[in-house]
Tab-separated table of C-alpha atoms and ligand atoms in Angstrom:
chain	number	residue	atom	x	y	z
T	14	MET	CA	-19.569	-88.725	72.355
T	15	THR	CA	-17.803	-86.797	75.066
T	16	ASP	CA	-14.189	-85.976	74.306
T	17	TYR	CA	-12.028	-86.563	77.365
T	18	SER	CA	-8.686	-85.956	75.712
T	19	ASN	CA	-8.371	-82.419	77.116
T	20	TYR	CA	-7.802	-83.851	80.566
T	21	THR	CA	-4.240	-84.904	79.782
T	22	VAL	CA	-3.219	-81.757	77.928
T	23	SER	CA	-0.490	-79.548	79.390
T	24	ILE	CA	0.474	-77.478	76.374
T	25	HIS	CA	-1.280	-74.329	77.623
T	26	TYR	CA	1.259	-74.068	80.449
T	27	ASP	CA	4.285	-76.208	79.618
T	28	ARG	CA	4.906	-74.209	76.432
T	29	ARG	CA	6.624	-71.772	78.752
T	30	LEU	CA	9.577	-74.191	78.685
T	31	TYR	CA	10.129	-74.038	74.925
T	32	ARG	CA	13.538	-72.340	75.064
T	33	GLN	CA	14.863	-74.860	77.562
T	34	ASP	CA	13.342	-77.726	75.599
T	35	ILE	CA	14.965	-76.605	72.360
T	36	ALA	CA	18.334	-75.913	74.002
T	37	GLY	CA	18.243	-79.433	75.462
T	38	SER	CA	17.344	-80.919	72.083
T	39	ILE	CA	20.155	-79.077	70.298
T	40	ALA	CA	22.691	-80.366	72.809
T	41	HIS	CA	21.233	-83.856	72.492
T	42	ALA	CA	21.439	-83.797	68.680
T	43	ARG	CA	25.062	-82.640	68.859
T	44	MET	CA	25.907	-85.424	71.275
T	45	LEU	CA	24.196	-88.050	69.121
T	46	ALA	CA	26.245	-87.002	66.087
T	47	ARG	CA	29.477	-86.773	68.042
T	48	GLN	CA	28.974	-90.309	69.293
T	49	GLY	CA	28.138	-91.576	65.816
T	50	ILE	CA	24.612	-92.496	66.916
T	51	ILE	CA	23.081	-90.399	64.133
T	52	PRO	CA	24.796	-89.029	60.986
T	53	ALA	CA	26.381	-85.600	61.394
T	54	GLU	CA	24.399	-84.103	58.487
T	55	ASP	CA	21.181	-85.235	60.114
T	56	ALA	CA	22.169	-83.535	63.337
T	57	GLU	CA	22.914	-80.349	61.365
T	58	THR	CA	19.507	-80.521	59.724
T	59	ILE	CA	17.800	-81.173	63.052
T	60	ILE	CA	19.577	-78.283	64.757
T	61	GLY	CA	18.661	-75.946	61.906
T	62	GLY	CA	15.077	-77.116	62.168
T	63	LEU	CA	14.962	-76.632	65.935
T	64	LYS	CA	16.208	-73.080	65.537
T	65	ALA	CA	13.528	-72.440	62.941
T	66	VAL	CA	10.898	-73.791	65.321
T	67	GLU	CA	12.193	-71.528	68.064
T	68	GLY	CA	11.953	-68.567	65.680
T	69	GLU	CA	8.346	-69.446	64.899
T	70	ILE	CA	7.463	-69.696	68.564
T	71	GLU	CA	9.133	-66.404	69.344
T	72	SER	CA	7.381	-64.570	66.517
T	73	GLY	CA	4.038	-66.056	67.494
T	74	GLU	CA	3.587	-67.917	64.199
T	75	PHE	CA	3.794	-71.308	65.825
T	76	SER	CA	0.460	-72.999	66.204
T	77	TRP	CA	0.231	-75.068	69.345
T	78	ASP	CA	-1.885	-78.127	68.977
T	79	ALA	CA	-3.668	-79.447	72.064
T	80	SER	CA	-4.174	-82.834	70.465
T	81	LEU	CA	-0.400	-83.308	70.777
T	82	GLU	CA	-0.691	-82.886	74.556
T	83	ASP	CA	2.596	-81.327	75.565
T	84	LEU	CA	5.358	-79.084	74.350
T	85	HIS	CA	7.749	-81.909	73.522
T	86	MET	CA	5.325	-83.450	71.025
T	87	ASN	CA	4.400	-80.079	69.576
T	88	ILE	CA	8.002	-79.132	68.940
T	89	GLU	CA	8.958	-82.521	67.565
T	90	ARG	CA	5.974	-82.600	65.222
T	91	ARG	CA	6.793	-79.162	63.832
T	92	LEU	CA	10.453	-80.101	63.475
T	93	THR	CA	9.497	-83.106	61.407
T	94	GLN	CA	7.176	-81.004	59.272
T	95	LEU	CA	10.048	-78.645	58.581
T	96	VAL	CA	12.939	-81.069	58.041
T	97	GLY	CA	11.177	-84.278	57.086
T	98	PRO	CA	11.538	-87.772	58.539
T	99	VAL	CA	15.106	-87.054	59.653
T	100	GLY	CA	13.536	-85.086	62.521
T	101	GLY	CA	12.428	-88.439	63.877
T	102	ARG	CA	16.054	-89.242	64.760
T	103	LEU	CA	16.180	-86.563	67.467
T	104	HIS	CA	14.434	-88.636	70.076
T	105	THR	CA	17.005	-91.455	69.828
T	106	GLY	CA	18.279	-92.394	73.274
T	107	ARG	CA	15.961	-90.018	75.043
T	108	SER	CA	12.557	-90.097	76.678
T	109	ARG	CA	10.128	-87.352	77.510
T	110	ASN	CA	10.816	-88.317	81.105
T	111	ASP	CA	14.448	-87.229	81.136
T	112	GLN	CA	13.578	-84.443	78.703
T	113	ILE	CA	11.058	-82.758	81.006
T	114	ALA	CA	13.365	-83.266	83.981
T	115	LEU	CA	16.042	-81.403	82.032
T	116	ASP	CA	13.708	-78.603	80.934
T	117	LEU	CA	12.590	-78.017	84.496
T	118	ARG	CA	16.128	-77.926	85.835
T	119	LEU	CA	17.236	-75.492	83.139
T	120	TYR	CA	14.234	-73.310	83.866
T	121	THR	CA	14.749	-73.480	87.633
T	122	ARG	CA	18.337	-72.333	87.246
T	123	GLU	CA	17.186	-69.306	85.261
T	124	VAL	CA	14.454	-68.318	87.661
T	125	ILE	CA	16.756	-68.647	90.638
T	126	ARG	CA	18.989	-66.086	88.937
T	127	ASP	CA	16.021	-63.739	88.517
T	128	THR	CA	14.874	-64.371	92.063
T	129	VAL	CA	18.259	-63.650	93.594
T	130	ARG	CA	18.533	-60.497	91.497
T	131	GLY	CA	15.084	-59.389	92.671
T	132	LEU	CA	15.959	-60.076	96.279
T	133	ARG	CA	19.216	-58.186	96.049
T	134	GLU	CA	17.488	-55.182	94.524
T	135	LEU	CA	15.010	-55.257	97.351
T	136	GLN	CA	17.829	-55.455	99.887
T	137	LEU	CA	19.417	-52.453	98.232
T	138	GLY	CA	16.075	-50.645	98.500
T	139	LEU	CA	15.968	-51.371	102.228
T	140	VAL	CA	19.488	-50.075	102.706
T	141	ASP	CA	18.687	-46.911	100.723
T	142	LEU	CA	15.583	-46.285	102.813
T	143	ALA	CA	17.453	-46.957	106.053
T	144	GLU	CA	20.138	-44.487	105.013
T	145	ARG	CA	17.570	-41.885	104.000
T	146	TYR	CA	16.272	-41.903	107.580
T	147	ALA	CA	19.500	-42.760	109.371
T	148	GLY	CA	19.322	-41.619	112.973
T	149	VAL	CA	15.515	-41.420	113.162
T	150	LEU	CA	14.050	-43.112	116.227
T	151	MET	CA	10.812	-45.041	116.327
T	152	PRO	CA	9.033	-47.167	118.891
T	153	GLY	CA	10.014	-50.828	118.751
T	154	TYR	CA	7.250	-53.293	119.541
T	155	THR	CA	6.619	-56.578	121.241
T	156	HIS	CA	3.061	-57.943	121.327
T	157	LEU	CA	2.272	-54.934	119.120
T	158	GLN	CA	2.689	-52.860	122.291
T	159	ARG	CA	5.228	-50.058	122.302
T	160	ALA	CA	8.246	-51.522	124.043
T	161	GLN	CA	11.566	-49.720	123.595
T	162	PRO	CA	12.866	-47.069	121.227
T	163	VAL	CA	14.906	-48.283	118.261
T	164	LEU	CA	16.319	-46.741	115.121
T	165	PHE	CA	14.010	-46.959	112.109
T	166	ALA	CA	17.071	-48.165	110.190
T	167	HIS	CA	17.536	-50.990	112.686
T	168	HIS	CA	13.973	-52.131	112.062
T	169	LEU	CA	14.547	-52.124	108.290
T	170	LEU	CA	17.829	-53.970	108.613
T	171	ALA	CA	16.002	-56.782	110.382
T	172	TYR	CA	14.308	-57.413	107.017
T	173	PHE	CA	17.635	-57.122	105.263
T	174	GLN	CA	18.780	-60.121	107.320
T	175	MET	CA	15.663	-62.123	106.448
T	176	PHE	CA	16.157	-61.510	102.740
T	177	ARG	CA	19.805	-62.349	103.091
T	178	ARG	CA	18.885	-65.787	104.393
T	179	ASP	CA	16.401	-66.109	101.528
T	180	VAL	CA	19.168	-65.431	99.025
T	181	ALA	CA	21.271	-68.120	100.692
T	182	ARG	CA	18.377	-70.594	100.459
T	183	PHE	CA	17.887	-69.931	96.742
T	184	ARG	CA	21.606	-70.238	96.104
T	185	ASP	CA	21.610	-73.544	97.918
T	186	CYS	CA	18.641	-74.725	95.890
T	187	TYR	CA	20.528	-73.753	92.720
T	188	ARG	CA	23.335	-76.150	93.521
T	189	ARG	CA	21.017	-79.130	93.697
T	190	ALA	CA	19.051	-78.104	90.615
T	191	ASP	CA	22.314	-77.714	88.723
T	192	VAL	CA	22.713	-81.401	87.808
T	193	LEU	CA	22.050	-82.881	84.359
T	194	PRO	CA	19.331	-85.577	84.238
T	195	LEU	CA	19.414	-86.096	80.444
T	196	GLY	CA	20.649	-89.531	79.442
T	197	SER	CA	18.508	-91.301	82.014
T	198	GLY	CA	16.053	-92.355	79.316
T	199	ALA	CA	12.604	-93.405	80.425
T	200	LEU	CA	13.944	-94.734	83.726
T	201	ALA	CA	16.773	-97.220	83.252
T	202	GLY	CA	19.327	-95.429	81.112
T	203	VAL	CA	19.658	-95.853	77.343
T	204	PRO	CA	21.129	-98.583	75.147
T	205	TYR	CA	23.301	-96.172	73.143
T	206	PRO	CA	26.874	-95.066	73.732
T	207	THR	CA	25.857	-91.564	74.804
T	208	ASP	CA	28.175	-89.006	76.372
T	209	ARG	CA	26.447	-87.433	79.313
T	210	GLU	CA	29.516	-85.464	80.343
T	211	PHE	CA	29.495	-83.776	76.944
T	212	LEU	CA	25.813	-82.930	77.385
T	213	ALA	CA	26.530	-81.508	80.808
T	214	LYS	CA	29.266	-79.308	79.411
T	215	GLU	CA	27.081	-78.139	76.500
T	216	LEU	CA	24.287	-77.159	78.865
T	217	GLY	CA	26.498	-75.742	81.601
T	218	PHE	CA	25.901	-78.348	84.283
T	219	PRO	CA	28.823	-79.084	86.603
T	220	ALA	CA	27.534	-82.609	87.324
T	221	ILE	CA	25.279	-85.374	86.030
T	222	THR	CA	22.669	-87.298	88.002
T	223	ALA	CA	23.936	-90.547	89.513
T	224	ASN	CA	20.829	-92.701	89.234
T	225	SER	CA	18.508	-92.790	86.229
T	226	MET	CA	15.469	-93.834	88.251
T	227	ASP	CA	15.903	-90.990	90.678
T	228	ALA	CA	16.670	-88.539	87.872
T	229	VAL	CA	13.358	-88.968	86.048
T	230	SER	CA	11.186	-88.840	89.128
T	231	ASP	CA	12.978	-86.343	91.352
T	232	ARG	CA	11.285	-82.990	91.834
T	233	ASP	CA	13.066	-82.026	95.053
T	234	PHE	CA	14.562	-79.005	93.333
T	235	LEU	CA	11.072	-77.653	92.654
T	236	LEU	CA	10.086	-78.317	96.240
T	237	GLU	CA	13.182	-76.543	97.442
T	238	TYR	CA	12.469	-73.540	95.252
T	239	GLN	CA	8.904	-73.462	96.496
T	240	SER	CA	9.917	-73.818	100.137
T	241	ALA	CA	12.420	-71.009	99.777
T	242	ALA	CA	9.745	-68.994	97.954
T	243	SER	CA	7.236	-69.675	100.724
T	244	ILE	CA	9.647	-68.512	103.405
T	245	CYS	CA	10.514	-65.464	101.349
T	246	MET	CA	6.829	-64.635	100.808
T	247	MET	CA	6.306	-65.057	104.542
T	248	HIS	CA	8.954	-62.381	105.085
T	249	LEU	CA	7.379	-60.139	102.478
T	250	SER	CA	4.017	-60.718	104.084
T	251	ARG	CA	5.304	-59.649	107.477
T	252	LEU	CA	6.696	-56.501	105.927
T	253	SER	CA	3.338	-56.010	104.178
T	254	GLU	CA	1.600	-56.268	107.497
T	255	GLU	CA	3.853	-53.586	108.959
T	256	ILE	CA	3.250	-51.360	105.969
T	257	VAL	CA	-0.503	-51.799	106.361
T	258	ILE	CA	-0.338	-50.977	110.072
T	259	TRP	CA	2.133	-48.125	109.685
T	260	SER	CA	0.142	-46.445	106.953
T	261	SER	CA	-3.082	-46.480	108.980
T	262	ARG	CA	-4.304	-43.225	110.504
T	263	GLU	CA	-3.979	-44.817	113.922
T	264	PHE	CA	-0.243	-45.216	113.490
T	265	GLY	CA	0.482	-42.585	110.881
T	266	PHE	CA	4.113	-43.690	110.562
T	267	ILE	CA	4.444	-43.744	106.807
T	268	ARG	CA	2.915	-42.481	103.635
T	269	LEU	CA	2.955	-44.648	100.529
T	270	SER	CA	3.260	-43.027	97.134
T	271	ASP	CA	0.003	-42.753	95.167
T	272	GLU	CA	1.178	-45.479	92.848
T	273	PHE	CA	0.908	-48.002	95.664
T	274	THR	CA	-2.392	-46.954	97.184
T	275	THR	CA	-5.906	-46.899	95.872
T	276	GLY	CA	-8.871	-44.812	96.858
T	277	SER	CA	-12.198	-46.196	97.861
T	278	SER	CA	-15.082	-45.910	95.429
T	279	ILE	CA	-17.282	-44.410	98.142
T	280	MET	CA	-14.970	-43.093	100.868
T	281	PRO	CA	-12.932	-40.208	99.460
T	282	GLN	CA	-10.537	-40.037	102.415
T	283	LYS	CA	-9.157	-43.539	101.900
T	284	ARG	CA	-5.606	-44.406	100.852
T	285	ASN	CA	-5.704	-48.146	100.901
T	286	PRO	CA	-2.384	-50.014	100.898
T	287	ASP	CA	-3.665	-52.525	98.340
T	288	PHE	CA	-0.262	-53.634	97.090
T	289	ALA	CA	0.907	-54.599	100.554
T	290	GLU	CA	-2.407	-56.312	101.236
T	291	LEU	CA	-2.221	-58.252	97.986
T	292	ALA	CA	1.344	-59.329	98.717
T	293	ARG	CA	0.143	-60.591	102.077
T	294	GLY	CA	-2.758	-62.347	100.387
T	295	LYS	CA	-0.696	-63.855	97.578
T	296	THR	CA	1.501	-65.513	100.179
T	297	GLY	CA	-1.380	-67.925	100.636
T	298	ARG	CA	-1.252	-69.201	97.076
T	299	VAL	CA	2.499	-69.715	97.235
T	300	TYR	CA	2.147	-71.833	100.389
T	301	GLY	CA	-0.670	-73.667	98.648
T	302	HIS	CA	1.509	-74.589	95.669
T	303	LEU	CA	4.186	-75.968	98.002
T	304	MET	CA	1.586	-78.097	99.768
T	305	ALA	CA	0.169	-79.238	96.441
T	306	LEU	CA	3.514	-80.468	95.142
T	307	LEU	CA	4.410	-82.185	98.413
T	308	THR	CA	1.078	-83.939	98.187
T	309	ILE	CA	1.528	-84.844	94.517
T	310	MET	CA	4.882	-86.431	95.329
T	311	LYS	CA	4.092	-88.289	98.508
T	312	GLY	CA	2.407	-91.331	97.029
T	313	LEU	CA	4.455	-91.823	93.876
T	314	PRO	CA	6.221	-95.132	93.394
T	315	LEU	CA	9.364	-94.980	91.292
T	316	THR	CA	9.752	-93.802	88.658
T	317	TYR	CA	7.940	-91.380	86.375
T	318	ASN	CA	4.199	-91.144	86.897
T	319	ARG	CA	1.925	-88.845	84.994
T	320	ASP	CA	0.994	-87.147	88.255
T	321	LEU	CA	4.296	-85.318	87.789
T	322	GLN	CA	2.799	-83.259	85.001
T	323	GLU	CA	0.918	-81.481	87.785
T	324	ASP	CA	4.217	-80.087	89.100
T	325	LYS	CA	4.275	-77.165	86.694
T	326	GLU	CA	1.351	-74.776	87.041
T	327	GLY	CA	1.838	-74.205	90.744
T	328	PHE	CA	5.563	-73.797	90.298
T	329	PHE	CA	5.156	-71.276	87.484
T	330	ASP	CA	2.608	-69.346	89.497
T	331	THR	CA	4.980	-69.329	92.467
T	332	VAL	CA	7.763	-67.913	90.304
T	333	ASP	CA	5.503	-65.253	88.787
T	334	THR	CA	4.055	-64.275	92.132
T	335	LEU	CA	7.381	-64.037	93.899
T	336	LEU	CA	9.142	-62.092	91.142
T	337	ALA	CA	6.251	-59.664	90.795
T	338	THR	CA	6.066	-59.153	94.553
T	339	LEU	CA	9.788	-58.469	94.827
T	340	GLY	CA	9.445	-55.849	92.081
T	341	VAL	CA	6.470	-54.203	93.759
T	342	PHE	CA	8.316	-53.957	97.064
T	343	ARG	CA	11.310	-52.362	95.454
T	344	GLY	CA	9.043	-49.651	94.064
T	345	MET	CA	6.960	-49.331	97.199
T	346	LEU	CA	9.998	-48.790	99.434
T	347	ALA	CA	11.509	-46.254	97.053
T	348	GLY	CA	8.358	-44.141	97.232
T	349	LEU	CA	7.744	-44.489	100.952
T	350	THR	CA	7.984	-41.456	103.228
T	351	LEU	CA	8.439	-41.707	106.951
T	352	ASN	CA	6.516	-39.351	109.234
T	353	GLU	CA	9.616	-38.484	111.240
T	354	GLU	CA	7.768	-36.217	113.629
T	355	GLN	CA	5.281	-38.935	114.586
T	356	VAL	CA	7.749	-41.798	115.049
T	357	THR	CA	10.199	-39.625	116.961
T	358	ARG	CA	7.473	-38.372	119.274
T	359	LEU	CA	6.245	-41.883	120.037
T	360	ALA	CA	9.773	-43.179	120.503
T	361	GLY	CA	10.256	-40.562	123.239
T	362	GLU	CA	6.932	-41.315	124.907
T	363	SER	CA	7.633	-41.803	128.579
T	364	TYR	CA	6.687	-45.433	129.170
T	365	MET	CA	9.130	-46.435	126.482
T	366	LEU	CA	11.893	-45.494	128.912
T	367	ALA	CA	10.652	-47.569	131.829
T	368	THR	CA	13.188	-50.329	131.161
T	369	ASP	CA	15.988	-47.809	131.002
T	370	LEU	CA	14.898	-46.260	134.289
T	371	ALA	CA	14.977	-49.712	135.853
T	372	ASP	CA	18.484	-50.194	134.415
T	373	TYR	CA	19.422	-46.816	135.846
T	374	LEU	CA	18.388	-48.035	139.322
T	375	VAL	CA	20.395	-51.199	138.732
T	376	GLY	CA	23.351	-48.917	138.090
T	377	ARG	CA	22.799	-47.539	141.572
T	378	GLY	CA	22.965	-50.956	143.185
T	379	VAL	CA	19.275	-51.945	143.147
T	380	PRO	CA	18.766	-55.602	142.159
T	381	PHE	CA	17.028	-55.771	138.779
T	382	ARG	CA	13.872	-57.507	140.059
T	383	GLU	CA	13.398	-54.837	142.695
T	384	ALA	CA	14.092	-52.051	140.183
T	385	HIS	CA	11.513	-53.586	137.884
T	386	GLY	CA	8.939	-53.547	140.731
T	387	ILE	CA	9.680	-49.907	141.517
T	388	MET	CA	9.166	-48.937	137.886
T	389	ARG	CA	5.997	-51.013	137.673
T	390	ARG	CA	4.563	-49.009	140.628
T	391	LEU	CA	5.773	-45.742	139.139
T	392	CYS	CA	4.104	-46.498	135.799
T	393	ASP	CA	0.857	-47.469	137.556
T	394	TYR	CA	0.997	-44.210	139.488
T	395	CYS	CA	1.499	-42.182	136.313
T	396	GLU	CA	-1.346	-43.982	134.643
T	397	THR	CA	-3.859	-43.385	137.452
T	398	GLU	CA	-2.722	-39.765	137.914
T	399	GLY	CA	-2.611	-39.097	134.178
T	400	ARG	CA	1.001	-37.934	134.354
T	401	GLU	CA	4.063	-38.586	132.195
T	402	LEU	CA	7.418	-39.682	133.586
T	403	PRO	CA	9.407	-36.639	132.378
T	404	GLU	CA	7.096	-34.240	134.233
T	405	LEU	CA	7.590	-35.934	137.624
T	406	SER	CA	9.684	-34.013	140.109
T	407	LEU	CA	12.663	-35.615	141.759
T	408	GLU	CA	10.600	-35.719	144.935
T	409	ASP	CA	7.896	-37.684	143.112
T	410	TYR	CA	10.530	-40.135	141.983
T	411	ARG	CA	12.095	-40.448	145.378
T	412	ARG	CA	8.779	-41.439	146.901
T	413	PHE	CA	9.231	-44.690	144.960
T	414	SER	CA	12.935	-45.137	145.596
T	415	ALA	CA	15.581	-43.168	147.422
T	416	HIS	CA	18.054	-44.184	144.729
T	417	PHE	CA	16.670	-41.707	142.205
T	418	ASP	CA	18.701	-38.550	141.636
T	419	ALA	CA	18.872	-35.802	138.997
T	420	GLY	CA	20.338	-38.375	136.577
T	421	VAL	CA	16.834	-39.631	135.761
T	422	TYR	CA	16.312	-36.618	133.538
T	423	GLU	CA	19.192	-37.638	131.336
T	424	ILE	CA	17.371	-40.785	130.316
T	425	THR	CA	15.950	-40.029	126.898
T	426	ALA	CA	15.030	-42.146	123.912
T	427	LEU	CA	18.310	-41.228	122.269
T	428	ALA	CA	20.237	-42.154	125.412
T	429	ALA	CA	18.319	-45.428	125.522
T	430	VAL	CA	19.233	-46.446	121.978
T	431	THR	CA	22.789	-45.183	122.348
T	432	ALA	CA	23.234	-47.369	125.407
T	433	ARG	CA	22.389	-50.500	123.401
T	434	ASP	CA	25.873	-50.549	122.067
T	435	ASN	CA	26.569	-54.225	121.589
T	436	PRO	CA	26.832	-56.340	118.446
T	437	GLY	CA	23.390	-56.565	116.891
T	438	GLY	CA	22.060	-53.716	119.059
T	439	THR	CA	20.314	-50.526	117.977
T	440	ALA	CA	22.958	-47.976	119.079
T	441	PRO	CA	23.452	-45.447	116.228
T	442	ASN	CA	27.107	-46.399	115.757
T	443	ARG	CA	26.200	-50.100	115.557
T	444	VAL	CA	23.443	-49.402	113.054
T	445	ALA	CA	25.777	-47.236	110.976
T	446	ASP	CA	28.258	-50.130	110.910
T	447	ALA	CA	25.493	-52.569	110.028
T	448	LEU	CA	24.424	-50.337	107.142
T	449	GLY	CA	27.975	-50.162	105.860
T	450	GLN	CA	28.334	-53.916	106.117
T	451	ALA	CA	25.024	-54.473	104.360
T	452	ARG	CA	26.153	-52.369	101.406
T	453	GLN	CA	29.521	-54.055	101.298
T	454	LEU	CA	27.908	-57.457	101.358
T	455	LEU	CA	25.640	-56.582	98.451
T	456	GLU	CA	28.611	-55.394	96.438
T	457	ALA	CA	30.868	-58.316	97.384
T	458	GLU	CA	28.336	-61.053	96.735
T	459	GLY	CA	27.073	-59.762	93.396
T	460	ASP	CA	24.474	-61.682	91.411
T	461	ASP	CA	26.660	-64.778	91.164
T	462	LEU	CA	25.199	-68.021	92.358
M	30	LIG	N1	4.133	-83.693	79.786
M	30	LIG	C1	4.838	-84.617	80.608
M	30	LIG	C2	5.138	-84.001	81.976
M	30	LIG	O1	5.041	-82.838	82.065
M	30	LIG	C3	6.139	-84.970	79.976
M	30	LIG	C4	6.595	-86.339	80.288
M	30	LIG	C5	5.638	-87.300	79.711
M	30	LIG	N2	6.080	-88.623	79.859
M	30	LIG	C6	5.260	-89.667	79.711
M	30	LIG	N3	5.756	-90.830	79.874
M	30	LIG	N4	4.007	-89.513	79.414
M	30	LIG	O2	5.435	-84.673	82.934
């Protein structure tokens, strides 16, 4: 006979929640005794037993049994083996439905802490790198075409802002995860005089859920974590893409440390940016997990449905992927070297200054549209003649507009960035301020949630 029982088993992944499960059970046992629902000595025995179980799990002695399906049953069975039938009192006034909701919320709180810490370390890494190359110019791009010179630090600080918003999203998600669902029972509440406020205090929740039916079937907090994680991975993937492009021979902007590149098995010259590529690739699975959970949830009538057991693997994989990627980026940025000569040279490349030359004409009274047309014709001329703007004589310039004078030669990449001296602009003084503010912000905000 075929054995189908494996289909419902979750122990191989939900065992990850054992610490949260045991912490929740200890608080529950305490509450039951305090409310006179179970005898105080029984609660003592149960708590001692739960701690022993935790010890066994931590030391690896615990034997997980798939025939008991999930972690709750495994832990309860072992507890009862250790302390006898009194262990059976633990599940009074509780259901696995509010129990798993609690475990997941406790776990989510912890991983948000780790995630925010990882993001902040990465932000610090960006600031360090930006400071290491403060003042270095590079070409800024639109349409992946060289557009205008910018400071390398300005480019990096753009990512700082993205990660800052990510931190805010995770913090926001924390607030909604930080609500105690225990005490909701299977769906309708429990027929015992429980004290949910006490439970909340024991487990560090500032609030309790307001509706038992919602509490056992709500997984919004997982969706929020996974949406924030997807957006964050999208940011990391964009940065990965830049790292891949920048480290190519064609660009030659950066060199990654050996630790973050691999050689090819047949092409000895290769330094492949595998870590950045994998980060870009792993973004796909994180999006996938978000889609999966949205899809799992969309057809569920209230309240708990077993479909919800499928919420975990994707979520855990999202957490692992995101935390690992944040760590990799921290290391990758620390070991990254900028080819200053190359980026500076390209930043000063003549077409990059076309906008500034148009602005220069505007400064001499030419309407912008007309100035733009003049520069368009000048650039076309240079392209067909194979010449560069800086080598044109004043006479050459004046053939395109009588408004040109010797001032055109003062327009350099540095002058161009320096002129962009408005809030959010790339002028060196603005970027220096932005760097200072970024550091201050990291210090002021701390890891608090
Ligand atoms: N393993 C289950 C889950 O992860 C726990 C809740 C089970 N509840 C139930 N009524 N079968 O969702």
